[in-house]
């Protein structure tokens, strides 16, 4: 019996943000021949992410393998360092390491606000205000609501670099890595990987189950510890509220291993009960 089939048994037997398509053709991340490190929802907590990234690079060095980092989305909002977080993600990792960022609902909301502020003011109530503050924009919701959209657009253009908007557009809604489907909020098990509903991947609401034969790895839903369910693993440990950012390490033919900031330097194999 393979590691994958055992894991399945023990668990219970591209398009960018803002685009108008309703489904996504999920690309496969290839080759899956080195460690893939999947990072939960950062939410503007750059200091936590920098600590996690340093541990990832050190772990890969000890394994003598080239790492791939995949952030599960929601890198912005709520926390205080969203602008600096995107700045960091725009800087390349040391080669041959590589890094990808998935589309979370907060990337989708931020991009929608950037493109049509007046129609998307509610974003400020879901962590967008903290993001604007990180760019030096101190206007509150009532003030922005009373301003002409042209003026709001001018303020955004003066404070938010175009490269940051391009970053939001370049995020991808999901990736397949070997036997794993990586998405921010969920998937539709009834749909093929070539036609996954974007709403399921980015916003959830269709359950935490991947199409047959795959294990879903997701964020979006906060839990105190990694959330192991039949066919899925959730790793959003509420970084902005708890100070705990979780990373899941995937290696071919091995059980996933996990590490949370502040809980030691080593990745520990997830415990699955029979």
Short mmCIF file of N, CA and C in Angstrom, two decimals, residues 120-125 128-130 137-147:
data_model
loop_
_atom_site.label_atom_id
_atom_site.label_comp_id
_atom_site.label_asym_id
_atom_site.label_seq_id
_atom_site.Cartn_x
_atom_site.Cartn_y
_atom_site.Cartn_z
N UNK A 120 -17.35 48.50 -4.14
CA UNK A 120 -16.74 47.46 -3.31
C UNK A 120 -16.23 48.01 -1.98
N UNK A 121 -16.91 49.03 -1.45
CA UNK A 121 -16.49 49.65 -0.19
C UNK A 121 -16.56 48.70 0.99
N UNK A 122 -17.40 47.68 0.91
CA UNK A 122 -17.54 46.75 2.05
C UNK A 122 -16.24 46.02 2.36
N UNK A 123 -15.32 45.98 1.38
CA UNK A 123 -14.01 45.37 1.63
C UNK A 123 -13.34 45.97 2.85
N UNK A 124 -13.56 47.28 3.08
CA UNK A 124 -12.92 47.93 4.22
C UNK A 124 -13.37 47.33 5.54
N UNK A 125 -14.57 46.76 5.58
CA UNK A 125 -15.08 46.15 6.81
C UNK A 125 -14.53 44.76 7.04
N UNK A 128 -9.90 45.42 4.85
CA UNK A 128 -9.36 46.32 3.84
C UNK A 128 -8.87 47.63 4.42
N UNK A 129 -9.49 48.10 5.50
CA UNK A 129 -9.04 49.35 6.12
C UNK A 129 -7.59 49.23 6.58
N UNK A 130 -7.25 48.09 7.21
CA UNK A 130 -5.87 47.87 7.64
C UNK A 130 -4.92 47.83 6.45
N UNK A 137 -2.79 55.22 3.39
CA UNK A 137 -4.10 55.82 3.13
C UNK A 137 -4.90 55.76 4.43
N UNK A 138 -5.16 56.91 5.03
CA UNK A 138 -5.78 56.96 6.36
C UNK A 138 -7.27 57.27 6.32
N UNK A 139 -7.85 57.35 5.14
CA UNK A 139 -9.27 57.68 5.02
C UNK A 139 -10.14 56.52 5.49
N UNK A 140 -11.20 56.85 6.24
CA UNK A 140 -12.09 55.80 6.74
C UNK A 140 -13.24 55.58 5.77
N UNK A 141 -14.08 54.61 6.11
CA UNK A 141 -15.18 54.23 5.21
C UNK A 141 -16.15 55.38 4.95
N UNK A 142 -16.62 56.12 5.99
CA UNK A 142 -17.54 57.23 5.69
C UNK A 142 -16.93 58.28 4.76
N UNK A 143 -15.64 58.57 4.97
CA UNK A 143 -14.99 59.57 4.11
C UNK A 143 -14.90 59.08 2.68
N UNK A 144 -14.46 57.84 2.50
CA UNK A 144 -14.36 57.29 1.15
C UNK A 144 -15.72 57.21 0.48
N UNK A 145 -16.76 56.90 1.27
CA UNK A 145 -18.11 56.77 0.72
C UNK A 145 -18.61 58.10 0.16
N UNK A 146 -18.15 59.20 0.75
CA UNK A 146 -18.64 60.52 0.34
C UNK A 146 -17.83 61.13 -0.80
N UNK A 147 -16.74 60.50 -1.18
CA UNK A 147 -15.86 61.06 -2.21
C UNK A 147 -16.26 60.57 -3.60
#
